[in-house]
Each structure stands twice: as C-alpha cells, then as structure tokens.
mmCIF file with all atom_site columns, C-alpha atoms in Angstrom:
data_model
loop_
_atom_site.group_PDB
_atom_site.id
_atom_site.type_symbol
_atom_site.label_atom_id
_atom_site.label_alt_id
_atom_site.label_comp_id
_atom_site.label_asym_id
_atom_site.label_entity_id
_atom_site.label_seq_id
_atom_site.pdbx_PDB_ins_code
_atom_site.Cartn_x
_atom_site.Cartn_y
_atom_site.Cartn_z
_atom_site.occupancy
_atom_site.B_iso_or_equiv
_atom_site.pdbx_formal_charge
_atom_site.auth_seq_id
_atom_site.auth_comp_id
_atom_site.auth_asym_id
_atom_site.auth_atom_id
_atom_site.pdbx_PDB_model_num
ATOM 1   C CA . MET Q 1 1   ? -43.242 28.779  -11.562 1.00 53.00 ? 1   MET Q CA 1
ATOM 2   C CA . LYS Q 1 2   ? -42.057 28.365  -7.815  1.00 56.00 ? 2   LYS Q CA 1
ATOM 3   C CA . LYS Q 1 3   ? -43.768 25.340  -7.418  1.00 55.00 ? 3   LYS Q CA 1
ATOM 4   C CA . TYR Q 1 4   ? -42.396 23.982  -10.526 1.00 51.00 ? 4   TYR Q CA 1
ATOM 5   C CA . ILE Q 1 5   ? -38.260 24.219  -9.317  1.00 52.00 ? 5   ILE Q CA 1
ATOM 6   C CA . ASN Q 1 6   ? -39.352 23.013  -5.650  1.00 51.00 ? 6   ASN Q CA 1
ATOM 7   C CA . MET Q 1 7   ? -40.886 20.146  -7.484  1.00 55.00 ? 7   MET Q CA 1
ATOM 8   C CA . SER Q 1 8   ? -38.435 19.484  -9.501  1.00 55.00 ? 8   SER Q CA 1
ATOM 9   C CA . LEU Q 1 9   ? -35.562 20.295  -6.685  1.00 55.00 ? 9   LEU Q CA 1
ATOM 10  C CA . MET Q 1 10  ? -37.351 18.035  -4.129  1.00 54.00 ? 10  MET Q CA 1
ATOM 11  C CA . MET Q 1 11  ? -37.321 15.116  -7.293  1.00 55.00 ? 11  MET Q CA 1
ATOM 12  C CA . ALA Q 1 12  ? -33.587 15.388  -7.096  1.00 53.00 ? 12  ALA Q CA 1
ATOM 13  C CA . LEU Q 1 13  ? -32.071 15.457  -3.861  1.00 51.00 ? 13  LEU Q CA 1
ATOM 14  C CA . THR Q 1 14  ? -34.762 12.448  -3.313  1.00 52.00 ? 14  THR Q CA 1
ATOM 15  C CA . THR Q 1 15  ? -33.246 10.702  -6.602  1.00 50.00 ? 15  THR Q CA 1
ATOM 16  C CA . VAL Q 1 16  ? -29.693 11.683  -4.688  1.00 46.00 ? 16  VAL Q CA 1
ATOM 17  C CA . PHE Q 1 17  ? -30.465 10.241  -1.491  1.00 48.00 ? 17  PHE Q CA 1
ATOM 18  C CA . THR Q 1 18  ? -32.043 7.210   -2.764  1.00 46.00 ? 18  THR Q CA 1
ATOM 19  C CA . PHE Q 1 19  ? -29.014 6.351   -5.046  1.00 47.00 ? 19  PHE Q CA 1
ATOM 20  C CA . GLY Q 1 20  ? -26.891 7.097   -2.108  1.00 49.00 ? 20  GLY Q CA 1
ATOM 21  C CA . PHE Q 1 21  ? -27.818 4.990   0.394   1.00 46.00 ? 21  PHE Q CA 1
ATOM 22  C CA . PHE Q 1 22  ? -28.261 2.160   -2.645  1.00 48.00 ? 22  PHE Q CA 1
ATOM 23  C CA . ALA Q 1 23  ? -25.313 2.247   -4.006  1.00 49.00 ? 23  ALA Q CA 1
ATOM 24  C CA . CYS Q 1 24  ? -23.339 1.316   -0.594  1.00 51.00 ? 24  CYS Q CA 1
ATOM 25  C CA . GLY Q 1 25  ? -24.394 -1.845  0.198   1.00 50.00 ? 25  GLY Q CA 1
ATOM 26  C CA . ASP Q 1 26  ? -22.873 -4.035  2.359   1.00 49.00 ? 26  ASP Q CA 1
ATOM 27  C CA . ASP Q 1 27  ? -20.811 -6.080  -0.216  1.00 49.00 ? 27  ASP Q CA 1
ATOM 28  C CA . ASP Q 1 28  ? -19.008 -2.856  -0.925  1.00 50.00 ? 28  ASP Q CA 1
ATOM 29  C CA . VAL Q 1 29  ? -18.229 -2.227  2.857   1.00 50.00 ? 29  VAL Q CA 1
ATOM 30  C CA . THR Q 1 30  ? -16.370 -6.067  3.033   1.00 58.00 ? 30  THR Q CA 1
ATOM 31  C CA . ASN Q 1 31  ? -15.101 -6.709  0.338   1.00 69.00 ? 31  ASN Q CA 1
ATOM 32  C CA . LYS Q 1 32  ? -12.946 -3.147  0.450   1.00 85.00 ? 32  LYS Q CA 1
ATOM 33  C CA . ASP Q 1 33  ? -8.558  -3.876  1.272   1.00 86.00 ? 33  ASP Q CA 1
ATOM 34  C CA . MET Q 1 34  ? -8.460  -3.061  5.503   1.00 90.00 ? 34  MET Q CA 1
ATOM 35  C CA . GLN Q 1 35  ? -5.070  -4.271  5.670   1.00 96.00 ? 35  GLN Q CA 1
ATOM 36  C CA . LYS Q 1 36  ? -2.071  -3.242  5.197   1.00 97.00 ? 36  LYS Q CA 1
ATOM 37  C CA . PRO Q 1 37  ? 0.806   -4.438  3.767   1.00 98.00 ? 37  PRO Q CA 1
ATOM 38  C CA . VAL Q 1 38  ? 4.059   -6.687  5.205   1.00 98.00 ? 38  VAL Q CA 1
ATOM 39  C CA . ILE Q 1 39  ? 7.909   -6.283  4.992   1.00 98.00 ? 39  ILE Q CA 1
ATOM 40  C CA . SER Q 1 40  ? 9.321   -9.444  5.817   1.00 97.00 ? 40  SER Q CA 1
ATOM 41  C CA . SER Q 1 41  ? 12.403  -11.227 6.488   1.00 95.00 ? 41  SER Q CA 1
ATOM 42  C CA . GLU Q 1 42  ? 10.624  -14.729 6.265   1.00 94.00 ? 42  GLU Q CA 1
ATOM 43  C CA . GLY Q 1 43  ? 12.806  -17.688 4.590   1.00 94.00 ? 43  GLY Q CA 1
ATOM 44  C CA . ILE Q 1 44  ? 15.446  -15.086 3.396   1.00 95.00 ? 44  ILE Q CA 1
ATOM 45  C CA . THR Q 1 45  ? 18.897  -13.019 4.504   1.00 96.00 ? 45  THR Q CA 1
ATOM 46  C CA . ALA Q 1 46  ? 16.850  -9.768  4.857   1.00 96.00 ? 46  ALA Q CA 1
ATOM 47  C CA . ASN Q 1 47  ? 19.162  -7.019  4.391   1.00 97.00 ? 47  ASN Q CA 1
ATOM 48  C CA . PRO Q 1 48  ? 20.243  -4.330  5.384   1.00 97.00 ? 48  PRO Q CA 1
ATOM 49  C CA . ILE Q 1 49  ? 19.126  -4.965  9.055   1.00 96.00 ? 49  ILE Q CA 1
ATOM 50  C CA . ASN Q 1 50  ? 19.540  -2.927  12.139  1.00 94.00 ? 50  ASN Q CA 1
ATOM 51  C CA . CYS Q 1 51  ? 22.918  -2.180  12.982  1.00 94.00 ? 51  CYS Q CA 1
ATOM 52  C CA . GLN Q 1 52  ? 24.593  -2.800  9.613   1.00 97.00 ? 52  GLN Q CA 1
ATOM 53  C CA . GLN Q 1 53  ? 28.385  -1.428  8.689   1.00 97.00 ? 53  GLN Q CA 1
ATOM 54  C CA . TYR Q 1 54  ? 29.582  -0.467  4.925   1.00 98.00 ? 54  TYR Q CA 1
ATOM 55  C CA . TYR Q 1 55  ? 31.576  1.237   3.182   1.00 98.00 ? 55  TYR Q CA 1
ATOM 56  C CA . ARG Q 1 56  ? 31.624  4.034   1.034   1.00 98.00 ? 56  ARG Q CA 1
ATOM 57  C CA . GLY Q 1 57  ? 32.091  3.249   -2.218  1.00 98.00 ? 57  GLY Q CA 1
ATOM 58  C CA . ASP Q 1 58  ? 30.409  -0.374  -1.716  1.00 97.00 ? 58  ASP Q CA 1
ATOM 59  C CA . VAL Q 1 59  ? 27.210  -2.131  -2.210  1.00 98.00 ? 59  VAL Q CA 1
ATOM 60  C CA . ILE Q 1 60  ? 23.893  -2.163  -0.354  1.00 98.00 ? 60  ILE Q CA 1
ATOM 61  C CA . PRO Q 1 61  ? 22.592  -5.527  -1.801  1.00 98.00 ? 61  PRO Q CA 1
ATOM 62  C CA . PHE Q 1 62  ? 18.726  -4.832  -0.400  1.00 98.00 ? 62  PHE Q CA 1
ATOM 63  C CA . HIS Q 1 63  ? 16.601  -7.817  0.295   1.00 98.00 ? 63  HIS Q CA 1
ATOM 64  C CA . TYR Q 1 64  ? 13.207  -8.444  1.585   1.00 98.00 ? 64  TYR Q CA 1
ATOM 65  C CA . ILE Q 1 65  ? 9.995   -10.148 0.853   1.00 98.00 ? 65  ILE Q CA 1
ATOM 66  C CA . LEU Q 1 66  ? 6.797   -7.975  0.601   1.00 98.00 ? 66  LEU Q CA 1
ATOM 67  C CA . SER Q 1 67  ? 3.459   -8.818  0.716   1.00 98.00 ? 67  SER Q CA 1
ATOM 68  C CA . ASP Q 1 68  ? -0.126  -8.292  0.952   1.00 98.00 ? 68  ASP Q CA 1
ATOM 69  C CA . ASP Q 1 69  ? -3.352  -10.036 1.435   1.00 97.00 ? 69  ASP Q CA 1
ATOM 70  C CA . GLU Q 1 70  ? -5.098  -8.558  -1.694  1.00 97.00 ? 70  GLU Q CA 1
ATOM 71  C CA . GLU Q 1 71  ? -2.166  -6.888  -3.853  1.00 98.00 ? 71  GLU Q CA 1
ATOM 72  C CA . LEU Q 1 72  ? 0.897   -4.863  -4.003  1.00 98.00 ? 72  LEU Q CA 1
ATOM 73  C CA . GLY Q 1 73  ? 1.390   -1.696  -5.721  1.00 98.00 ? 73  GLY Q CA 1
ATOM 74  C CA . SER Q 1 74  ? 4.920   -0.272  -4.836  1.00 98.00 ? 74  SER Q CA 1
ATOM 75  C CA . TYR Q 1 75  ? 7.645   0.160   -2.801  1.00 98.00 ? 75  TYR Q CA 1
ATOM 76  C CA . ASN Q 1 76  ? 10.084  3.072   -1.958  1.00 98.00 ? 76  ASN Q CA 1
ATOM 77  C CA . ILE Q 1 77  ? 13.532  2.748   -0.817  1.00 98.00 ? 77  ILE Q CA 1
ATOM 78  C CA . GLU Q 1 78  ? 15.076  5.917   1.102   1.00 98.00 ? 78  GLU Q CA 1
ATOM 79  C CA . ILE Q 1 79  ? 18.315  6.054   2.951   1.00 98.00 ? 79  ILE Q CA 1
ATOM 80  C CA . HIS Q 1 80  ? 19.481  10.138  4.773   1.00 97.00 ? 80  HIS Q CA 1
ATOM 81  C CA . SER Q 1 81  ? 21.812  10.683  7.418   1.00 95.00 ? 81  SER Q CA 1
ATOM 82  C CA . ASN Q 1 82  ? 20.687  10.298  11.095  1.00 93.00 ? 82  ASN Q CA 1
ATOM 83  C CA . PHE Q 1 83  ? 24.100  12.352  12.331  1.00 91.00 ? 83  PHE Q CA 1
ATOM 84  C CA . ASP Q 1 84  ? 21.294  14.087  14.675  1.00 88.00 ? 84  ASP Q CA 1
ATOM 85  C CA . HIS Q 1 85  ? 19.990  10.992  15.670  1.00 86.00 ? 85  HIS Q CA 1
ATOM 86  C CA . HIS Q 1 86  ? 16.614  10.707  15.903  1.00 88.00 ? 86  HIS Q CA 1
ATOM 87  C CA . THR Q 1 87  ? 14.423  7.737   15.191  1.00 85.00 ? 87  THR Q CA 1
ATOM 88  C CA . HIS Q 1 88  ? 11.940  6.561   13.018  1.00 82.00 ? 88  HIS Q CA 1
ATOM 89  C CA . SER Q 1 89  ? 10.290  3.926   16.302  1.00 69.00 ? 89  SER Q CA 1
ATOM 90  C CA . THR Q 1 90  ? 10.064  0.998   13.611  1.00 71.00 ? 90  THR Q CA 1
ATOM 91  C CA . GLU Q 1 91  ? 13.623  -1.190  14.675  1.00 63.00 ? 91  GLU Q CA 1
ATOM 92  C CA . SER Q 1 92  ? 15.099  -0.935  18.105  1.00 56.00 ? 92  SER Q CA 1
ATOM 93  C CA . SER Q 1 93  ? 18.242  1.034   17.820  1.00 53.00 ? 93  SER Q CA 1
ATOM 94  C CA . ALA Q 1 94  ? 20.103  0.976   21.715  1.00 53.00 ? 94  ALA Q CA 1
ATOM 95  C CA . ASP Q 1 95  ? 22.284  -1.372  20.152  1.00 58.00 ? 95  ASP Q CA 1
ATOM 96  C CA . CYS Q 1 96  ? 23.877  0.244   17.336  1.00 70.00 ? 96  CYS Q CA 1
ATOM 97  C CA . HIS Q 1 97  ? 25.050  3.715   19.223  1.00 61.00 ? 97  HIS Q CA 1
ATOM 98  C CA . SER Q 1 98  ? 28.485  3.575   21.425  1.00 51.00 ? 98  SER Q CA 1
ATOM 99  C CA . GLY Q 1 99  ? 26.764  6.511   23.212  1.00 51.00 ? 99  GLY Q CA 1
ATOM 100 C CA . GLU Q 1 100 ? 30.444  7.717   22.321  1.00 49.00 ? 100 GLU Q CA 1
ATOM 101 C CA . GLU Q 1 101 ? 28.841  9.715   19.264  1.00 58.00 ? 101 GLU Q CA 1
ATOM 102 C CA . GLU Q 1 102 ? 28.075  13.330  19.106  1.00 66.00 ? 102 GLU Q CA 1
ATOM 103 C CA . HIS Q 1 103 ? 25.200  15.136  16.870  1.00 72.00 ? 103 HIS Q CA 1
ATOM 104 C CA . THR Q 1 104 ? 27.141  16.013  13.821  1.00 77.00 ? 104 THR Q CA 1
ATOM 105 C CA . THR Q 1 105 ? 26.889  18.191  11.244  1.00 85.00 ? 105 THR Q CA 1
ATOM 106 C CA . PRO Q 1 106 ? 26.764  16.968  7.786   1.00 86.00 ? 106 PRO Q CA 1
ATOM 107 C CA . VAL Q 1 107 ? 28.658  18.893  5.186   1.00 93.00 ? 107 VAL Q CA 1
ATOM 108 C CA . ASN Q 1 108 ? 27.711  15.820  2.691   1.00 96.00 ? 108 ASN Q CA 1
ATOM 109 C CA . PRO Q 1 109 ? 25.167  14.329  3.244   1.00 96.00 ? 109 PRO Q CA 1
ATOM 110 C CA . TRP Q 1 110 ? 23.777  10.992  0.923   1.00 97.00 ? 110 TRP Q CA 1
ATOM 111 C CA . VAL Q 1 111 ? 20.198  10.994  -0.123  1.00 97.00 ? 111 VAL Q CA 1
ATOM 112 C CA . PHE Q 1 112 ? 19.342  8.362   -1.844  1.00 98.00 ? 112 PHE Q CA 1
ATOM 113 C CA . ASN Q 1 113 ? 15.112  7.790   -2.534  1.00 98.00 ? 113 ASN Q CA 1
ATOM 114 C CA . HIS Q 1 114 ? 13.545  6.220   -5.687  1.00 98.00 ? 114 HIS Q CA 1
ATOM 115 C CA . ASP Q 1 115 ? 10.134  4.324   -6.134  1.00 98.00 ? 115 ASP Q CA 1
ATOM 116 C CA . TYR Q 1 116 ? 9.882   0.310   -7.525  1.00 98.00 ? 116 TYR Q CA 1
ATOM 117 C CA . ILE Q 1 117 ? 6.905   -0.005  -9.093  1.00 98.00 ? 117 ILE Q CA 1
ATOM 118 C CA . ILE Q 1 118 ? 5.610   -3.695  -8.383  1.00 98.00 ? 118 ILE Q CA 1
ATOM 119 C CA . GLU Q 1 119 ? 3.944   -5.648  -11.827 1.00 96.00 ? 119 GLU Q CA 1
ATOM 120 C CA . GLY Q 1 120 ? 0.292   -6.480  -11.017 1.00 94.00 ? 120 GLY Q CA 1
ATOM 121 C CA . GLY Q 1 121 ? -1.820  -8.699  -9.695  1.00 96.00 ? 121 GLY Q CA 1
ATOM 122 C CA . GLN Q 1 122 ? 1.048   -9.620  -6.905  1.00 98.00 ? 122 GLN Q CA 1
ATOM 123 C CA . LYS Q 1 123 ? 0.316   -10.653 -3.175  1.00 98.00 ? 123 LYS Q CA 1
ATOM 124 C CA . SER Q 1 124 ? 4.238   -11.205 -2.814  1.00 98.00 ? 124 SER Q CA 1
ATOM 125 C CA . TYR Q 1 125 ? 7.294   -10.228 -4.239  1.00 98.00 ? 125 TYR Q CA 1
ATOM 126 C CA . GLU Q 1 126 ? 10.890  -10.713 -3.338  1.00 98.00 ? 126 GLU Q CA 1
ATOM 127 C CA . ALA Q 1 127 ? 12.396  -6.606  -3.792  1.00 98.00 ? 127 ALA Q CA 1
ATOM 128 C CA . ARG Q 1 128 ? 15.817  -6.727  -4.466  1.00 98.00 ? 128 ARG Q CA 1
ATOM 129 C CA . GLN Q 1 129 ? 17.951  -4.120  -5.582  1.00 98.00 ? 129 GLN Q CA 1
ATOM 130 C CA . ASN Q 1 130 ? 21.638  -3.260  -5.633  1.00 98.00 ? 130 ASN Q CA 1
ATOM 131 C CA . ILE Q 1 131 ? 22.421  0.362   -4.382  1.00 98.00 ? 131 ILE Q CA 1
ATOM 132 C CA . ASP Q 1 132 ? 25.362  1.782   -4.894  1.00 98.00 ? 132 ASP Q CA 1
ATOM 133 C CA . ILE Q 1 133 ? 27.309  3.910   -1.777  1.00 98.00 ? 133 ILE Q CA 1
ATOM 134 C CA . PRO Q 1 134 ? 28.430  7.152   -3.310  1.00 98.00 ? 134 PRO Q CA 1
ATOM 135 C CA . THR Q 1 135 ? 31.966  7.541   -2.199  1.00 98.00 ? 135 THR Q CA 1
ATOM 136 C CA . ASP Q 1 136 ? 32.345  11.427  -0.854  1.00 97.00 ? 136 ASP Q CA 1
ATOM 137 C CA . ILE Q 1 137 ? 29.697  11.366  1.382   1.00 98.00 ? 137 ILE Q CA 1
ATOM 138 C CA . ASP Q 1 138 ? 29.549  11.361  4.665   1.00 97.00 ? 138 ASP Q CA 1
ATOM 139 C CA . PRO Q 1 139 ? 30.560  8.618   6.839   1.00 96.00 ? 139 PRO Q CA 1
ATOM 140 C CA . GLY Q 1 140 ? 28.383  8.614   9.474   1.00 95.00 ? 140 GLY Q CA 1
ATOM 141 C CA . ASP Q 1 141 ? 24.945  6.781   11.230  1.00 95.00 ? 141 ASP Q CA 1
ATOM 142 C CA . TYR Q 1 142 ? 22.521  6.908   8.303   1.00 96.00 ? 142 TYR Q CA 1
ATOM 143 C CA . HIS Q 1 143 ? 18.564  5.393   8.592   1.00 96.00 ? 143 HIS Q CA 1
ATOM 144 C CA . PHE Q 1 144 ? 17.309  2.722   5.624   1.00 97.00 ? 144 PHE Q CA 1
ATOM 145 C CA . VAL Q 1 145 ? 13.626  3.408   5.211   1.00 97.00 ? 145 VAL Q CA 1
ATOM 146 C CA . ILE Q 1 146 ? 11.530  0.806   3.283   1.00 98.00 ? 146 ILE Q CA 1
ATOM 147 C CA . ARG Q 1 147 ? 8.109   1.505   2.253   1.00 98.00 ? 147 ARG Q CA 1
ATOM 148 C CA . VAL Q 1 148 ? 5.560   -0.697  0.677   1.00 98.00 ? 148 VAL Q CA 1
ATOM 149 C CA . THR Q 1 149 ? 2.161   0.355   -0.408  1.00 98.00 ? 149 THR Q CA 1
ATOM 150 C CA . ASP Q 1 150 ? -0.820  -1.834  -1.696  1.00 98.00 ? 150 ASP Q CA 1
ATOM 151 C CA . LYS Q 1 151 ? -2.954  -1.289  -4.863  1.00 97.00 ? 151 LYS Q CA 1
ATOM 152 C CA . THR Q 1 152 ? -5.024  0.491   -2.469  1.00 96.00 ? 152 THR Q CA 1
ATOM 153 C CA . GLY Q 1 153 ? -2.958  2.949   -0.720  1.00 97.00 ? 153 GLY Q CA 1
ATOM 154 C CA . TRP Q 1 154 ? -2.359  1.016   2.639   1.00 98.00 ? 154 TRP Q CA 1
ATOM 155 C CA . GLN Q 1 155 ? 1.547   1.461   3.494   1.00 98.00 ? 155 GLN Q CA 1
ATOM 156 C CA . GLN Q 1 156 ? 4.424   -0.163  5.841   1.00 98.00 ? 156 GLN Q CA 1
ATOM 157 C CA . ILE Q 1 157 ? 7.341   1.405   6.731   1.00 97.00 ? 157 ILE Q CA 1
ATOM 158 C CA . LEU Q 1 158 ? 10.444  0.045   8.089   1.00 97.00 ? 158 LEU Q CA 1
ATOM 159 C CA . ALA Q 1 159 ? 13.289  1.947   9.023   1.00 96.00 ? 159 ALA Q CA 1
ATOM 160 C CA . VAL Q 1 160 ? 16.895  0.424   10.189  1.00 95.00 ? 160 VAL Q CA 1
ATOM 161 C CA . GLU Q 1 161 ? 20.168  1.657   11.300  1.00 95.00 ? 161 GLU Q CA 1
ATOM 162 C CA . ILE Q 1 162 ? 22.777  1.323   8.930   1.00 96.00 ? 162 ILE Q CA 1
ATOM 163 C CA . GLU Q 1 163 ? 26.341  2.956   9.564   1.00 97.00 ? 163 GLU Q CA 1
ATOM 164 C CA . ILE Q 1 164 ? 28.811  4.157   6.617   1.00 97.00 ? 164 ILE Q CA 1
ATOM 165 C CA . GLU Q 1 165 ? 32.464  4.659   7.071   1.00 96.00 ? 165 GLU Q CA 1
#
C-alpha cells in the first residue's frame, strides 16, 4: 500500500512539473504587456497644468490624452489639499509657491476622488471631465492627481499643483 501511495505521489508531481514547464512557453512572455500607459498633452490644450488658479464655485475643465500600447482600462481623478506642501514628485512645483505661504491646518478641505471606465479595446482616449469646485471649501493649494491604468494593471500618475481662491 505504501509503495502504491509513493508511486501515485511521484506521478502527480511529475504531471504538475511537466505541465508547469510546458504551459509557460516563450509566447506567453513575449505577448505580455510590459509598458505603462501614457498621460499626454500633445496636440491639445491640457488642463489643469501646474500652478493654474481656479475659484470656488467655478469648474475645472479636465482634458488630457490617455494612451497605451495594448489597451486602456480606466482613469482616476483625485483632488486633495496640499496645505502642508507635500509633493508627489511628478511635476516641478518650485514656481507655484511664493515662499511666503505657511503650512495651514485645513478646516473644510476639498477631497474629490472618482474613477472613470474607458470603453474596451481602446489604445487612445481623449479624457474630458468638467469638475465643479464646491463654494464652501478652504481656499489654498491643492493637488490634482491623474492616474491611468491599462487593462493589465500598469499605472501611470501625473500630479499637478493648483490653487483655489
């Protein structure tokens, strides 16, 4: 009986290893999407860009071109306060601050976070959204963060600084 169990175990392991080695051929490796998607302003008037100023009660007309070598999946827009002057290190922000601004404690900061699905099969997408700025938020520095994700999960991020008065 022990000999029968050992033989069955050996056959099972041989099958698993053999299948594992042959299931991952070179085609699987070469056909994988290995590139991040792109967030571009080429050929359009992109918005928002670093250091743009907006006013409470107005609209931010978001506009960028999103692309991928294989297929796009979705994008996300996040807006959050930058009252502590932290950075996301995707865009230079040296010219946005006058140097006189101090770190402030938010009372009613704006937080916006929304996902947008891109219809299947697209390699390029002109993303446009009109985002209403609430009237009752704290004025000050904010980050406008764009995240685009392709169908396989690669992600690219663009963060710009905006000011809301």
